[in-house]
PDB file of C-alpha atoms in Angstrom:
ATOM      1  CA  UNK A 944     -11.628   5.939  -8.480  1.00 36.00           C
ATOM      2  CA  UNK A 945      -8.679   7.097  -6.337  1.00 36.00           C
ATOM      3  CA  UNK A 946      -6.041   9.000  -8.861  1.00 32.00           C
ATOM      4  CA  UNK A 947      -3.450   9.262  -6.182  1.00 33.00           C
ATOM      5  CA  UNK A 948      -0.515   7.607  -7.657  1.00 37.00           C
ATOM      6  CA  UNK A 949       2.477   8.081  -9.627  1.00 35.00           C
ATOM      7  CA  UNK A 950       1.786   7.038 -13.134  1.00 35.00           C
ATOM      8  CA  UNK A 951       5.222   7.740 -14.189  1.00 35.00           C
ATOM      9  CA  UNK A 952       5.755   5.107 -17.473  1.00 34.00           C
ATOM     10  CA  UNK A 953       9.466   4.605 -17.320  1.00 34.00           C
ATOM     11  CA  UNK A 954      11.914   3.364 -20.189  1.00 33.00           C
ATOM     12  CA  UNK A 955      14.952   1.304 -19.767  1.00 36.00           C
ATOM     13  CA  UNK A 956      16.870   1.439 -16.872  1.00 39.00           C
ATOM     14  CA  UNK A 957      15.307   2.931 -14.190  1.00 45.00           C
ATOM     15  CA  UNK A 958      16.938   6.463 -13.712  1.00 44.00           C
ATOM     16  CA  UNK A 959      14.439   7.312 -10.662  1.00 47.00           C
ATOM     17  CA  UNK A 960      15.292   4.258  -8.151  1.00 51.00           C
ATOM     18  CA  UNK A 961      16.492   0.806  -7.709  1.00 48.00           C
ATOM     19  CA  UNK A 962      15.747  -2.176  -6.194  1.00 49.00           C
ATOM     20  CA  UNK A 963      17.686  -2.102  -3.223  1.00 51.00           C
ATOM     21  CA  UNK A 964      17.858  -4.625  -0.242  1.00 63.00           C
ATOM     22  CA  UNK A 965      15.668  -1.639   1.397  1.00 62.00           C
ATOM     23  CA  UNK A 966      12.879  -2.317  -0.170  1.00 72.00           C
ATOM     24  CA  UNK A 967      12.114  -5.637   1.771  1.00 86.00           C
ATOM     25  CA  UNK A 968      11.338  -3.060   4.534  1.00 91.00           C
ATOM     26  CA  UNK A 969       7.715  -2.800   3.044  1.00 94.00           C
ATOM     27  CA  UNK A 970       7.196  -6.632   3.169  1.00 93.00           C
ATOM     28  CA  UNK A 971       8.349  -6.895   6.793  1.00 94.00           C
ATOM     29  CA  UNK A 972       5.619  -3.662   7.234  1.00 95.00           C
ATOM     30  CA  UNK A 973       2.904  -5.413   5.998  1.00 95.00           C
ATOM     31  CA  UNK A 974       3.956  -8.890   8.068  1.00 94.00           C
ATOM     32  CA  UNK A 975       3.653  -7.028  11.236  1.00 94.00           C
ATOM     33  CA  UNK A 976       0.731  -4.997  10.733  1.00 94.00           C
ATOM     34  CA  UNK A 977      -1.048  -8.510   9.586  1.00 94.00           C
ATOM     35  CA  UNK A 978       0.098  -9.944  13.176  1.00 93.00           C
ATOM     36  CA  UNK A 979      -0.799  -7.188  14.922  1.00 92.00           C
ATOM     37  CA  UNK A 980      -4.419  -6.668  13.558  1.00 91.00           C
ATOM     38  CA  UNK A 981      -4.675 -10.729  14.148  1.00 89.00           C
ATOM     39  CA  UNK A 982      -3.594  -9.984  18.034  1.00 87.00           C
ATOM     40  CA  UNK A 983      -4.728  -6.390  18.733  1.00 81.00           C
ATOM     41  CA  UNK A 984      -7.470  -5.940  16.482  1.00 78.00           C
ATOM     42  CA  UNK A 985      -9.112  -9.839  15.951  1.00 82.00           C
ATOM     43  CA  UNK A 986      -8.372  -8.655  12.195  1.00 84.00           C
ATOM     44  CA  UNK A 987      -7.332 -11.491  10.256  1.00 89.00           C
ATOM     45  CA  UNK A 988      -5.837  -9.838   6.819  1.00 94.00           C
ATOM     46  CA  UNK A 989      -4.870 -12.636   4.345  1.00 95.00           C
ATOM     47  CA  UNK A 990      -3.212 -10.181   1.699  1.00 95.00           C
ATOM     48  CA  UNK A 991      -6.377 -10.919  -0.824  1.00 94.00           C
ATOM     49  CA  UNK A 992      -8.381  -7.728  -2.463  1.00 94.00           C
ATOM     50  CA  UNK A 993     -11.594  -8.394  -0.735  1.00 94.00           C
ATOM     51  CA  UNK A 994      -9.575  -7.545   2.455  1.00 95.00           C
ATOM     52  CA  UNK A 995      -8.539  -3.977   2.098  1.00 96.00           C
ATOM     53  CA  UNK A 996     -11.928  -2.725   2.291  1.00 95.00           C
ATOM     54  CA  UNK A 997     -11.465  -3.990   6.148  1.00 94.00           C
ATOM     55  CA  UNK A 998      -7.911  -1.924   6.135  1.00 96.00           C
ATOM     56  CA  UNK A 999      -9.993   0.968   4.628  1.00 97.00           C
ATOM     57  CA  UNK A1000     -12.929   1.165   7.130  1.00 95.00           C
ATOM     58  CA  UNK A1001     -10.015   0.311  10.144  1.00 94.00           C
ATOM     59  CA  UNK A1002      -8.042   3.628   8.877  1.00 95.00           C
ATOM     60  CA  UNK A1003     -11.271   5.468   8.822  1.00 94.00           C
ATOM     61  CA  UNK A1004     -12.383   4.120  12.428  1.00 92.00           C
ATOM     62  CA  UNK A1005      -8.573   5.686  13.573  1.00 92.00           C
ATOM     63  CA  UNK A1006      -9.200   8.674  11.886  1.00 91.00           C
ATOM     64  CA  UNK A1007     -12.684   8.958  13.325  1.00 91.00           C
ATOM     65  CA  UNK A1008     -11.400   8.463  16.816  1.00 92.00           C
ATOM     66  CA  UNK A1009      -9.361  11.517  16.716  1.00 91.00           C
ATOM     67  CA  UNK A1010      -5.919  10.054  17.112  1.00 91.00           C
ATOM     68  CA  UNK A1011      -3.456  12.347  16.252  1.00 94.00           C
ATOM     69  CA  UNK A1012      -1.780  10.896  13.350  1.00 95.00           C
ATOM     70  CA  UNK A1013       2.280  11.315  14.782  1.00 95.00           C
ATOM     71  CA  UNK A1014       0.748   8.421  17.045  1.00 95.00           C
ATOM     72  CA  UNK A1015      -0.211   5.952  14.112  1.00 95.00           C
ATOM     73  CA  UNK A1016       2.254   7.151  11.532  1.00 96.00           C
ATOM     74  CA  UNK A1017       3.942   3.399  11.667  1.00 95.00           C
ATOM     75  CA  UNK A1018       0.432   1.441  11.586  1.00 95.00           C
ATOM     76  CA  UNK A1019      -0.428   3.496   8.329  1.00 97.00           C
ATOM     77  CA  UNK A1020       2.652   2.524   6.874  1.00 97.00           C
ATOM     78  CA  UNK A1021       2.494  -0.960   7.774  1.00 97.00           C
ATOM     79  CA  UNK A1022      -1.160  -0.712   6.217  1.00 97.00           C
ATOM     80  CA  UNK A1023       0.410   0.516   3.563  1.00 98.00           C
ATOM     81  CA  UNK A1024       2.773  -1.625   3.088  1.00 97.00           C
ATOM     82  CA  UNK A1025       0.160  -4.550   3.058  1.00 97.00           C
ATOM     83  CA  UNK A1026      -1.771  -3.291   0.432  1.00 98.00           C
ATOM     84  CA  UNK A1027       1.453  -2.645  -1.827  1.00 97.00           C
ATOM     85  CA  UNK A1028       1.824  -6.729  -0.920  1.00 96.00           C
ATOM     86  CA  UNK A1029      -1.657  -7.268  -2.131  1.00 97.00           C
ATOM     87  CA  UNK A1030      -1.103  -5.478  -5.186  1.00 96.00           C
ATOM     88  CA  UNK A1031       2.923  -6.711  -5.343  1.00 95.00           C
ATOM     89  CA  UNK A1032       0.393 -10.422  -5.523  1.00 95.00           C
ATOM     90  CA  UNK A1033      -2.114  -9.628  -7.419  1.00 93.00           C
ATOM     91  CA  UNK A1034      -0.493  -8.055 -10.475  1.00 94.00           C
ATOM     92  CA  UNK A1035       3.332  -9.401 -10.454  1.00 93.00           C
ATOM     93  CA  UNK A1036       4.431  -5.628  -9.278  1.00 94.00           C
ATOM     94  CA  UNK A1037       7.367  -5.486  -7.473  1.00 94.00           C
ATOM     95  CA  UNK A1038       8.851  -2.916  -4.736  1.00 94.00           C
ATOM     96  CA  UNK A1039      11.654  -0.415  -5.537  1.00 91.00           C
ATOM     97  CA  UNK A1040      12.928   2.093  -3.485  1.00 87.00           C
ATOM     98  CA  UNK A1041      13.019   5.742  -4.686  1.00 80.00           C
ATOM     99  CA  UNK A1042      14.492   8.995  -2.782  1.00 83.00           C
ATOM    100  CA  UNK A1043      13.508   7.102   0.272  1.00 83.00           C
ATOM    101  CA  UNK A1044      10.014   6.677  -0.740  1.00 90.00           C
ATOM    102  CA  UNK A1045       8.930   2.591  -0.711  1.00 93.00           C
ATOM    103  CA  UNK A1046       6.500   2.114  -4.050  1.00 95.00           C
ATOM    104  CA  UNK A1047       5.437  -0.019  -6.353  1.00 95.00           C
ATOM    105  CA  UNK A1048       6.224  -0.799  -9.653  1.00 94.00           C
ATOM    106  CA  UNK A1049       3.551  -2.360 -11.604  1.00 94.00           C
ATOM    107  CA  UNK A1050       4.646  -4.761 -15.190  1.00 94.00           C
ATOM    108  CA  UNK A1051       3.450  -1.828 -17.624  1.00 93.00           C
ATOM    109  CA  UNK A1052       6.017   0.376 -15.413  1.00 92.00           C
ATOM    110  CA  UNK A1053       3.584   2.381 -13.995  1.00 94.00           C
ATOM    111  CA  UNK A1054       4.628   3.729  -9.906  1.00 93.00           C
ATOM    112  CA  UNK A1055       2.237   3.423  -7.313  1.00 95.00           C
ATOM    113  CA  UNK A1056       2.618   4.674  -3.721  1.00 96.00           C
ATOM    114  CA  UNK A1057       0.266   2.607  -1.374  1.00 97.00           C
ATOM    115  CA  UNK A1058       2.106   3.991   1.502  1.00 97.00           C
ATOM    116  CA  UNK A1059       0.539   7.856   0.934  1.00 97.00           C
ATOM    117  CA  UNK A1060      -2.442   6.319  -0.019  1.00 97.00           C
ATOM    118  CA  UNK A1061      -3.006   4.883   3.465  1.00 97.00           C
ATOM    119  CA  UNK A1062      -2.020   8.271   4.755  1.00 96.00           C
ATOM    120  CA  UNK A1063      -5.005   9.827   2.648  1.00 96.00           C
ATOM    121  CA  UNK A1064      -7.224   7.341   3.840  1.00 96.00           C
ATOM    122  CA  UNK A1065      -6.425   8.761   7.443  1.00 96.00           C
ATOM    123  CA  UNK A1066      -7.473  12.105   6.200  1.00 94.00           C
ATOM    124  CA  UNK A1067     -10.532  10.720   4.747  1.00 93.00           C
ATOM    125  CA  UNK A1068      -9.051  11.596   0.662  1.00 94.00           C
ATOM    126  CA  UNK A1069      -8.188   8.270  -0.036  1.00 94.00           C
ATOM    127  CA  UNK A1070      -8.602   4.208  -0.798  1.00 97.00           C
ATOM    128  CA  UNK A1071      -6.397   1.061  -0.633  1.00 97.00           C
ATOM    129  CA  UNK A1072      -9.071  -0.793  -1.789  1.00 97.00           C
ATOM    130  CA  UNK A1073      -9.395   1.816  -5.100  1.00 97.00           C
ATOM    131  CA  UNK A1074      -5.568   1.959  -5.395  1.00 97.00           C
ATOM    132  CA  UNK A1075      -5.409  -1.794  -5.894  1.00 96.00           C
ATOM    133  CA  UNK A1076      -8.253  -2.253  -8.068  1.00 95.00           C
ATOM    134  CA  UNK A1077      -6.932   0.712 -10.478  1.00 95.00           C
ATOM    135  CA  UNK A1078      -3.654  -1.140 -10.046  1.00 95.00           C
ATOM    136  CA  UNK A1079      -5.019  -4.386 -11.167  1.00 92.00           C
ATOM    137  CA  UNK A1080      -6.980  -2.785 -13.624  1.00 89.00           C
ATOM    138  CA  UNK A1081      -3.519  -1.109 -15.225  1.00 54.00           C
ATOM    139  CA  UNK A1082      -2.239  -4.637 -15.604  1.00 50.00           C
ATOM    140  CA  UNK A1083      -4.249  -5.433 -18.876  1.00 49.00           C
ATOM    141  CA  UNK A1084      -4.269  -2.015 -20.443  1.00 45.00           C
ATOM    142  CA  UNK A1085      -0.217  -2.088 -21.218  1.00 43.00           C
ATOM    143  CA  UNK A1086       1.966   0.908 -20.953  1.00 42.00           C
TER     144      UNK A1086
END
């Protein structure tokens, strides 16, 4: 299983971010990489589980291609972002917004950062479909 993430467990108030009105960035993200897969790509994405392992194997295609990765920095993020939607779904997470970085913050406080995770998938270390099932997985096992 993919054990890139931050499994801080916070207490209280949440001295490492907040939810700021920044962190609807991610949900615009995933909104445009899901219409531009549906145009570009004939990818239809429908923010279910079953559908990252499409996201996955389209990350690995890019990567296999040999495009330089400055040139699909923003479609990472944006698949990214969509799988921190499927998980935000899934589980009842919710985005927050710390030093800049957009991640997700699971009910048994645990951080997740689906956005690097697509960026590891690119260099052929990494899973969205993994990072949402160990995500999902978290959500029964409390804190």
């Amino acid at each position: 299983m993919t054990s890139y993430l931050t499994s801080q467990v916070t207490t209280g108030a949440a001295p490492w971010g907040t939810r700021p009105r920044a962190a609807n960035r991610p949900v615009r993200w995933a909104a445009d990489v899901v219409s531009a897969m549906r145009e570009g790509a004939r990818l239809r994405l429908d923010y279910g589980a079953p559908s990252l392992w499409r996201v996955d194997r389209t990350i690995e295609e890019i990567g296999r291609e040999g495009t330089p990765y400055a040139a699909v920095e923003g479609v990472l993020r944006g698949f990214g972002a969509y799988a921190g939607e499927v998980i935000v779904r899934q589980t009842g997470a919710e985005w927050w917004v710390s030093g800049g970085e957009c991640l997700i913050r699971t009910p048994d406080g645990r951080l997740w950062d689906p956005i690097e995770e697509a960026r590891r998938c690119f260099a052929g270390q990494g899973s969205l479909r993994l990072l949402c099932q160990d995500a999902a997985a978290e959500r029964g096992a409390g804190g």
